[in-house]
PDB file of C-alpha atoms in Angstrom:
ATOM      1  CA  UNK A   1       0.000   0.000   0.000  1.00 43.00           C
ATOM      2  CA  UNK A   2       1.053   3.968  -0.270  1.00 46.00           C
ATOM      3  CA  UNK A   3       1.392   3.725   3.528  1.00 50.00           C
ATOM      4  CA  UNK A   4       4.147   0.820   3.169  1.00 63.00           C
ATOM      5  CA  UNK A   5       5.861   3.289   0.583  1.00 61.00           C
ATOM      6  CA  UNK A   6       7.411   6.547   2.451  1.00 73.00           C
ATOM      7  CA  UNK A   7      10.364   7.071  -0.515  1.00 87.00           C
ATOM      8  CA  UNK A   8       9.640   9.549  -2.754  1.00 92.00           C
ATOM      9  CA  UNK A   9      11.299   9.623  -6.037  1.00 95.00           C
ATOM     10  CA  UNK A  10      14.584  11.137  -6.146  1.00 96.00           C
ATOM     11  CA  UNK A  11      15.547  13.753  -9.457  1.00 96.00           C
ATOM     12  CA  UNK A  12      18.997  14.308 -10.300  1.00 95.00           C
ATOM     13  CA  UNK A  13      20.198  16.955 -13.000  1.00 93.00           C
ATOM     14  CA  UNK A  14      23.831  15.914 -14.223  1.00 91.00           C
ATOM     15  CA  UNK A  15      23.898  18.554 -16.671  1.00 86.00           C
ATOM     16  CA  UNK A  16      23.931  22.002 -17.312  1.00 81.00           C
ATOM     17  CA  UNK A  17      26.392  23.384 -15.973  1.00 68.00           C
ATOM     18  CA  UNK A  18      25.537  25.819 -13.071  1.00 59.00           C
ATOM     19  CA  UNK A  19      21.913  26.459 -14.650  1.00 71.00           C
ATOM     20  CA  UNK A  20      22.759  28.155 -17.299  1.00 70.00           C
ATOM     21  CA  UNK A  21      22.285  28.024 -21.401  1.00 73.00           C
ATOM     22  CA  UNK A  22      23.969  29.675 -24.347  1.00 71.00           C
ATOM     23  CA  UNK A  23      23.064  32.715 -26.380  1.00 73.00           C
ATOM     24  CA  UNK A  24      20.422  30.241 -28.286  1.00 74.00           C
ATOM     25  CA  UNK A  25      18.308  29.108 -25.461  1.00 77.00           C
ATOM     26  CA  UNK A  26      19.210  25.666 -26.314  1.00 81.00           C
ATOM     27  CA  UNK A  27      21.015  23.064 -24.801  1.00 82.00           C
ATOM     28  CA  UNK A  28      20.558  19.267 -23.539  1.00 87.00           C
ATOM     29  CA  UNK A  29      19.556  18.865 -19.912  1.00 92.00           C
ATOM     30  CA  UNK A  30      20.317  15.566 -18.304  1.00 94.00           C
ATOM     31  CA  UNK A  31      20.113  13.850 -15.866  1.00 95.00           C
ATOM     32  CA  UNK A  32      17.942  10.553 -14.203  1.00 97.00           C
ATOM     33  CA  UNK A  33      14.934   9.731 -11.354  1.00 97.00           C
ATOM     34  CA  UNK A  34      15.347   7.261  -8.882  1.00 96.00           C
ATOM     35  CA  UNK A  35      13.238   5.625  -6.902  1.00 94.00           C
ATOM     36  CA  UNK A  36      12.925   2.111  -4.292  1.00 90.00           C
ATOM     37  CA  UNK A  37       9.721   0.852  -5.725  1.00 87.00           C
ATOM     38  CA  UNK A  38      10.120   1.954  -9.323  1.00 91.00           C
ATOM     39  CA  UNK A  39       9.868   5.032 -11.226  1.00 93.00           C
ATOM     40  CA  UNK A  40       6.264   5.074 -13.037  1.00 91.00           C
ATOM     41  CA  UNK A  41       6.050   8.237 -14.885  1.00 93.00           C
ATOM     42  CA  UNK A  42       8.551  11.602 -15.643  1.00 96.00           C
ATOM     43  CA  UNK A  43       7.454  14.963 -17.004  1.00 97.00           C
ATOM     44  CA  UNK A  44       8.822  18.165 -18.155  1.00 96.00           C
ATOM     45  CA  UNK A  45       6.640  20.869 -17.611  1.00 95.00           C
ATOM     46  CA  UNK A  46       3.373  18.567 -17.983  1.00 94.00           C
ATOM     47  CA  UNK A  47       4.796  16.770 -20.802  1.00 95.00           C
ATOM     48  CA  UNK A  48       5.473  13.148 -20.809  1.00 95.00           C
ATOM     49  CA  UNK A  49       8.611  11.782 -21.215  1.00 93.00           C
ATOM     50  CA  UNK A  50       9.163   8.226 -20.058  1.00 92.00           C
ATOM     51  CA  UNK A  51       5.600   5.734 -18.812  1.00 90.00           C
ATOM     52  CA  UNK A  52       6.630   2.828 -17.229  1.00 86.00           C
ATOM     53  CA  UNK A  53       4.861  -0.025 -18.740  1.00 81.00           C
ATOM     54  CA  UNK A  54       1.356  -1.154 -17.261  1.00 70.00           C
ATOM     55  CA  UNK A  55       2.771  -4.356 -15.828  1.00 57.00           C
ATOM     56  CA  UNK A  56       5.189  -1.527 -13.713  1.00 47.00           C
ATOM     57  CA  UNK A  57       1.996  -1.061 -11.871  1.00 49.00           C
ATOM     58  CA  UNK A  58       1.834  -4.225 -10.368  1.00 53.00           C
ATOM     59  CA  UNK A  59       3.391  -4.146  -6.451  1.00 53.00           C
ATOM     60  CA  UNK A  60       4.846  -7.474  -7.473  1.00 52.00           C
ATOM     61  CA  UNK A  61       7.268  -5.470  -9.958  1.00 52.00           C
ATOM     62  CA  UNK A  62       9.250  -2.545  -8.925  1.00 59.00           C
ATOM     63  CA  UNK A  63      10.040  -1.353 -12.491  1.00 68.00           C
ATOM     64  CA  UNK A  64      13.209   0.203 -13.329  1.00 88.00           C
ATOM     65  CA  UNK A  65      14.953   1.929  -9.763  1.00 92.00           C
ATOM     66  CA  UNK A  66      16.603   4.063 -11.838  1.00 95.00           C
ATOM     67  CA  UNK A  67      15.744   5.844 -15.469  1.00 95.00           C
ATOM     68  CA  UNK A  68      17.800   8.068 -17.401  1.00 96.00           C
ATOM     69  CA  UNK A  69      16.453  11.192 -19.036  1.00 96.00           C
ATOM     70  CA  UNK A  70      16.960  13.843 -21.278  1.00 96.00           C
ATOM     71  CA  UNK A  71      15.364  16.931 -22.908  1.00 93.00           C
ATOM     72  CA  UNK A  72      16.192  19.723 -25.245  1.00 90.00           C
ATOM     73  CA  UNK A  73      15.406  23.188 -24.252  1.00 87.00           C
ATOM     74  CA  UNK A  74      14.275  25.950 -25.899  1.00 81.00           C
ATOM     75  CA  UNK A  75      13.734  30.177 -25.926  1.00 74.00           C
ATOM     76  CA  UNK A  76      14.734  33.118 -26.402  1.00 69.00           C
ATOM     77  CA  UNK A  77      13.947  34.629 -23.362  1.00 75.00           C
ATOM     78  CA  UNK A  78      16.537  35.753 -20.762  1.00 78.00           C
ATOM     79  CA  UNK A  79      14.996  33.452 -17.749  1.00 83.00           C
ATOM     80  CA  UNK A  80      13.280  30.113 -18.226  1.00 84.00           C
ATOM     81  CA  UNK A  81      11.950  27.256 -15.995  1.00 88.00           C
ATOM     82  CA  UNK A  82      11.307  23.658 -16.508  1.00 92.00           C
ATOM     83  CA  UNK A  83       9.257  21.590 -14.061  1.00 95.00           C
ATOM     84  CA  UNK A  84      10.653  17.722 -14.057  1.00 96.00           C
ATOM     85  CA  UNK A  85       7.810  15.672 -12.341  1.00 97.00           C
ATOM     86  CA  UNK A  86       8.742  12.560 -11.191  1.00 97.00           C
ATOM     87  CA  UNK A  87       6.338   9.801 -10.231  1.00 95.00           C
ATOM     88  CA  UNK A  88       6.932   6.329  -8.721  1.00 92.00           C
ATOM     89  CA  UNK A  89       4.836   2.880  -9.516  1.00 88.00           C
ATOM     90  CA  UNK A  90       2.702   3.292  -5.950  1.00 86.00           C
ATOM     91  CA  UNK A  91       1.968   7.059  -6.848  1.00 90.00           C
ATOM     92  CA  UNK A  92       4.368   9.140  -4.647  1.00 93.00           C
ATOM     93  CA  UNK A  93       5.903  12.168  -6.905  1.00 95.00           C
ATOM     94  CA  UNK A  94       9.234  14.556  -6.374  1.00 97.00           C
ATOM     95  CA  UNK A  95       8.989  17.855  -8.446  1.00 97.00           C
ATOM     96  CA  UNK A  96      12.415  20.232  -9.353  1.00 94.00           C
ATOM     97  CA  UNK A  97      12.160  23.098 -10.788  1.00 92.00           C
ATOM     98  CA  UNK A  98      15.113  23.546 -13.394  1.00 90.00           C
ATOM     99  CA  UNK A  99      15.832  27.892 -13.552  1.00 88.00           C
ATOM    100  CA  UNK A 100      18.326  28.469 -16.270  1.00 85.00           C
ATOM    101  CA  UNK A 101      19.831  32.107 -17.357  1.00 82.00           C
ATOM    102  CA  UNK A 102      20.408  32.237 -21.029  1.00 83.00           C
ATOM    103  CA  UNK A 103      24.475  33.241 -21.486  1.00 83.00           C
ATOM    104  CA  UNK A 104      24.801  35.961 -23.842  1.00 81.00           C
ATOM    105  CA  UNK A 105      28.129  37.202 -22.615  1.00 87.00           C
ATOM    106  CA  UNK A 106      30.807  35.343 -25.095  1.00 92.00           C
ATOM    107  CA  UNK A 107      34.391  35.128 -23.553  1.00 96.00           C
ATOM    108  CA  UNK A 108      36.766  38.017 -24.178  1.00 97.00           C
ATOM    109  CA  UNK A 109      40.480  37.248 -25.206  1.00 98.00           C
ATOM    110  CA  UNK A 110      43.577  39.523 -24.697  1.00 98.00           C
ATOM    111  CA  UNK A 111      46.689  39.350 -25.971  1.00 97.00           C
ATOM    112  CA  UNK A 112      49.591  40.560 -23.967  1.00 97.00           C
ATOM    113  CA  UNK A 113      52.587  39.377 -25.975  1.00 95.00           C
ATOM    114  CA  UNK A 114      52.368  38.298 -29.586  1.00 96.00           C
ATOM    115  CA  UNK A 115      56.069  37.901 -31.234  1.00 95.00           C
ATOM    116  CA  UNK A 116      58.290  35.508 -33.265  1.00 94.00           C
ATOM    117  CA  UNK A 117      62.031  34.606 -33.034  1.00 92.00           C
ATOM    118  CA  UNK A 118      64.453  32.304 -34.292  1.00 90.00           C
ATOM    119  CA  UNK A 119      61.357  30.250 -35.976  1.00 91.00           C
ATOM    120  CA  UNK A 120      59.052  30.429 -32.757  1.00 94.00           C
ATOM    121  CA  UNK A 121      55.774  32.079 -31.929  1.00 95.00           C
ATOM    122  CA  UNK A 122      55.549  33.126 -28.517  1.00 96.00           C
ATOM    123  CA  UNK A 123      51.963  33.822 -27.281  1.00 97.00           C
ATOM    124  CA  UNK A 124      50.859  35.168 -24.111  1.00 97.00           C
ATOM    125  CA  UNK A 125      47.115  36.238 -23.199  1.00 97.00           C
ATOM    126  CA  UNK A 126      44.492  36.493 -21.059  1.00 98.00           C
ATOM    127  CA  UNK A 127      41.011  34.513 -21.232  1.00 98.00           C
ATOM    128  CA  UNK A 128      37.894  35.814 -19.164  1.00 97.00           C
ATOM    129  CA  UNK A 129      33.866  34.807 -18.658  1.00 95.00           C
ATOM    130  CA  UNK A 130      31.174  36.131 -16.632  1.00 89.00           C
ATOM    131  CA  UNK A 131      30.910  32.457 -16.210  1.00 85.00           C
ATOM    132  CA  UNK A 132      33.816  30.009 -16.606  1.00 90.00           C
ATOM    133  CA  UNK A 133      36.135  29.471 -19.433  1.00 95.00           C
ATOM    134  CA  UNK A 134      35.860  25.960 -20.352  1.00 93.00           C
ATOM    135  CA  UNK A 135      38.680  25.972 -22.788  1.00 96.00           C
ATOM    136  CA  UNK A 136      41.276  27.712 -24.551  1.00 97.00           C
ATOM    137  CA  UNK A 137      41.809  25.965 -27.977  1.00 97.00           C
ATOM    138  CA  UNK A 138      45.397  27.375 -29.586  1.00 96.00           C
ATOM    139  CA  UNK A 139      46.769  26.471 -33.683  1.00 93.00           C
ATOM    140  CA  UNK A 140      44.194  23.657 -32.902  1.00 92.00           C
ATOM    141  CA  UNK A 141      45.514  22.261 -29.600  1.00 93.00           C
ATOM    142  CA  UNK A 142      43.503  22.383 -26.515  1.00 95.00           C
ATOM    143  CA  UNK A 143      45.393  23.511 -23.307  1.00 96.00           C
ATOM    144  CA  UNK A 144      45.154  21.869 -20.639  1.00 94.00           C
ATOM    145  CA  UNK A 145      43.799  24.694 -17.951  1.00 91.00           C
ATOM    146  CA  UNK A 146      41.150  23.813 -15.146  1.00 92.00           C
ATOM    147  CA  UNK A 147      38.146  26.056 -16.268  1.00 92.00           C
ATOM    148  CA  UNK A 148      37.900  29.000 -13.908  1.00 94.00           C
ATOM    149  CA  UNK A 149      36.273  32.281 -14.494  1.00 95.00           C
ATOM    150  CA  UNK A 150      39.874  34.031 -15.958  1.00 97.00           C
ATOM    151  CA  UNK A 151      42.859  31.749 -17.229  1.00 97.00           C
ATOM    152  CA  UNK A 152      46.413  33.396 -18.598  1.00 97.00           C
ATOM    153  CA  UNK A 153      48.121  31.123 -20.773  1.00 97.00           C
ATOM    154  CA  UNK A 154      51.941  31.280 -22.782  1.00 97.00           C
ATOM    155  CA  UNK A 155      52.135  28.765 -26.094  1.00 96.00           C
ATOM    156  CA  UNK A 156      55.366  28.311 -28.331  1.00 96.00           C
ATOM    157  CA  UNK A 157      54.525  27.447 -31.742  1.00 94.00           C
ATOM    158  CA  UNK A 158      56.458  26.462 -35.105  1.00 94.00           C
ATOM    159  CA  UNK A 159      53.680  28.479 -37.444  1.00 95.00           C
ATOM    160  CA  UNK A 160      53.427  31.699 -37.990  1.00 94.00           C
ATOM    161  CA  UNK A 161      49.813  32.446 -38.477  1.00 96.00           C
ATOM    162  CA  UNK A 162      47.677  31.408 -35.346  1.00 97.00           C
ATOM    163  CA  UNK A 163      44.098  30.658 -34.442  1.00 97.00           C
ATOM    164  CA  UNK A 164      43.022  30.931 -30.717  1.00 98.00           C
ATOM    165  CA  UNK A 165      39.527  30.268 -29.854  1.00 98.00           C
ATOM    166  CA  UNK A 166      37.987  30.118 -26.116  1.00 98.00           C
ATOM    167  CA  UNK A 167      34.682  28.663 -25.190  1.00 95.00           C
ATOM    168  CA  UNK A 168      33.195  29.417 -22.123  1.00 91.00           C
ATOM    169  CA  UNK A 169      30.981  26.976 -20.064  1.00 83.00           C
ATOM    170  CA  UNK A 170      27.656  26.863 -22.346  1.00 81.00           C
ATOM    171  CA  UNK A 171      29.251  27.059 -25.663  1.00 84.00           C
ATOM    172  CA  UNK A 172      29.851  30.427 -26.571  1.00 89.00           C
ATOM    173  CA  UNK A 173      33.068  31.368 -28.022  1.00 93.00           C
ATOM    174  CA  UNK A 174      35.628  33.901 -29.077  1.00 97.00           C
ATOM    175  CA  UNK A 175      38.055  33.500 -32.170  1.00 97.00           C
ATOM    176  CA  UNK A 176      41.235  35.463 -33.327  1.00 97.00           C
ATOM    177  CA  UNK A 177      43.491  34.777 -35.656  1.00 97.00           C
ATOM    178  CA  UNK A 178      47.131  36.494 -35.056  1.00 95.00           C
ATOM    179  CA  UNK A 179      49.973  36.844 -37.621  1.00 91.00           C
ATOM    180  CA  UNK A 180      51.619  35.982 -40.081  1.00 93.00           C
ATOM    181  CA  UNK A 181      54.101  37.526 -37.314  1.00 93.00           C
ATOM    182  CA  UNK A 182      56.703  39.123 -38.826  1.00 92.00           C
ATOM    183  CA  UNK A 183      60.325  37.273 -37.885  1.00 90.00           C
ATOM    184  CA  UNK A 184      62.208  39.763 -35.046  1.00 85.00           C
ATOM    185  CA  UNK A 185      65.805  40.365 -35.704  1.00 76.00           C
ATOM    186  CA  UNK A 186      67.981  38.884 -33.292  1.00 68.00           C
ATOM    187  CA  UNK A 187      69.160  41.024 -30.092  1.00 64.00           C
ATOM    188  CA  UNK A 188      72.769  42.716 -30.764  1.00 70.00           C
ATOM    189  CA  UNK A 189      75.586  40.754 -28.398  1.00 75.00           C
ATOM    190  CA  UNK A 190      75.970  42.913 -25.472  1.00 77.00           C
ATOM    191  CA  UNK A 191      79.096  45.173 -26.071  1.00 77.00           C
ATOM    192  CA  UNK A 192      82.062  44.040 -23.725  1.00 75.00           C
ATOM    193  CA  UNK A 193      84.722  46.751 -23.077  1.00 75.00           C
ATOM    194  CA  UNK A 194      88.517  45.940 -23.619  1.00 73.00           C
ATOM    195  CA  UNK A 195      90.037  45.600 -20.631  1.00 68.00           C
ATOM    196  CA  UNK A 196      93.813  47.499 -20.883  1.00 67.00           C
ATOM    197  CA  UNK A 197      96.348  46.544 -17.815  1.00 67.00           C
ATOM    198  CA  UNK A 198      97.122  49.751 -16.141  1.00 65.00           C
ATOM    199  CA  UNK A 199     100.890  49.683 -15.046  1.00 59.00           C
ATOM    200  CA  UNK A 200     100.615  49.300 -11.294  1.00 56.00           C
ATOM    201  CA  UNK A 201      98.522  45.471 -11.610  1.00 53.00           C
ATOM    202  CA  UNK A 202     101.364  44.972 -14.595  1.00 51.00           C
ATOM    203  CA  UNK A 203     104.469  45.534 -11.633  1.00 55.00           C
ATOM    204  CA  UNK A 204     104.097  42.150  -9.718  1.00 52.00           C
ATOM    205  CA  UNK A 205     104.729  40.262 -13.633  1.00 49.00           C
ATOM    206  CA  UNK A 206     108.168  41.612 -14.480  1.00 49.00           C
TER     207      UNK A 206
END
């Protein structure tokens, strides 16, 4: 009976990311219900996404403990909501609301040091989100930086011409190409002065 059955379904959201979507509006929520007895029934915003077969009714079958879902969202507004209703096999439901902020801030990239020398490219910047930076991408080569809100970052390179690109948390991203840089001439040899005995450290060598 209900009575026998105190454990209420459990809803877990693996993914996004701190609530929050890109530019679009869109992105792929997911995440799974649990539940003892079985979960019967899960809906997103009063729309049905997984029924448990009619035989998951029956006491004598607990259905699956745990189901997987996922859903694609969708809007243009600044601020939206999703409802995921989650009902087990003896009737006991778990609602969580799902608030996400739609991202329109794309990273921003600055360059401090852009130069090449004796066949190198020596790149040093700055990579920033409102958000986190996710990854910074350089001549096709992902660094490997723990995504934080700001992230500097130096790169040596064979090429010339080269494409940086950082994504933030959600997606959005930020391109520049730099170069072809120009080869730098060499830095002159420092200038040594001749060094002339004077007569009195010349006395003790006669």
């Amino acid at each position: 009976s209900r009575e026998q059955d105190s454990f209420k379904p459990h809803i877990v959201i693996e993914q996004p990311e701190a609530g929050m979507v890109s530019s679009s509006g869109k992105t792929l929520v997911k995440g799974y219900a649990f539940d003892d007895r079985g979960v019967g029934r899960i809906e997103v915003n009063g729309k049905a996404l997984f029924v448990a077969p009619k035989t998951a009714a029956n006491l004598k079958n607990k259905g699956e403990r745990i189901r997987r879902f996922t859903f694609q969202t969708g809007g243009t507004q600044v601020k939206l909501s999703y409802i995921i209703k989650v009902t087990d096999v003896g009737g006991l439901t778990s609602t969580r609301e799902l608030p996400l902020t739609v991202d329109l801030q794309k990273p921003t990239l600055e360059i401090v040091k852009a130069e090449r020398r004796n066949n190198v490219t020596r790149i040093a910047g700055i990579a920033a989100d409102n958000l986190k930076v996710r990854s910074i991408v350089v001549g096709g080569l992902a660094l490997d930086l723990k995504p934080a809100p700001k992230r500097e970052f130096y790169v040596e390179l064979p090429q010339s011409t080269v494409t940086i690109t950082v994504l933030d948390a959600v997606g959005n991203k930020t391109s520049r190409t730099i170069g072809p840089l120009p080869e730098l001439e060499p830095p002159p040899p420092p200038m040594v002065r001749e060094f002339t005995p004077q007569a009195s450290e010349t006395q003790g060598f006669r």
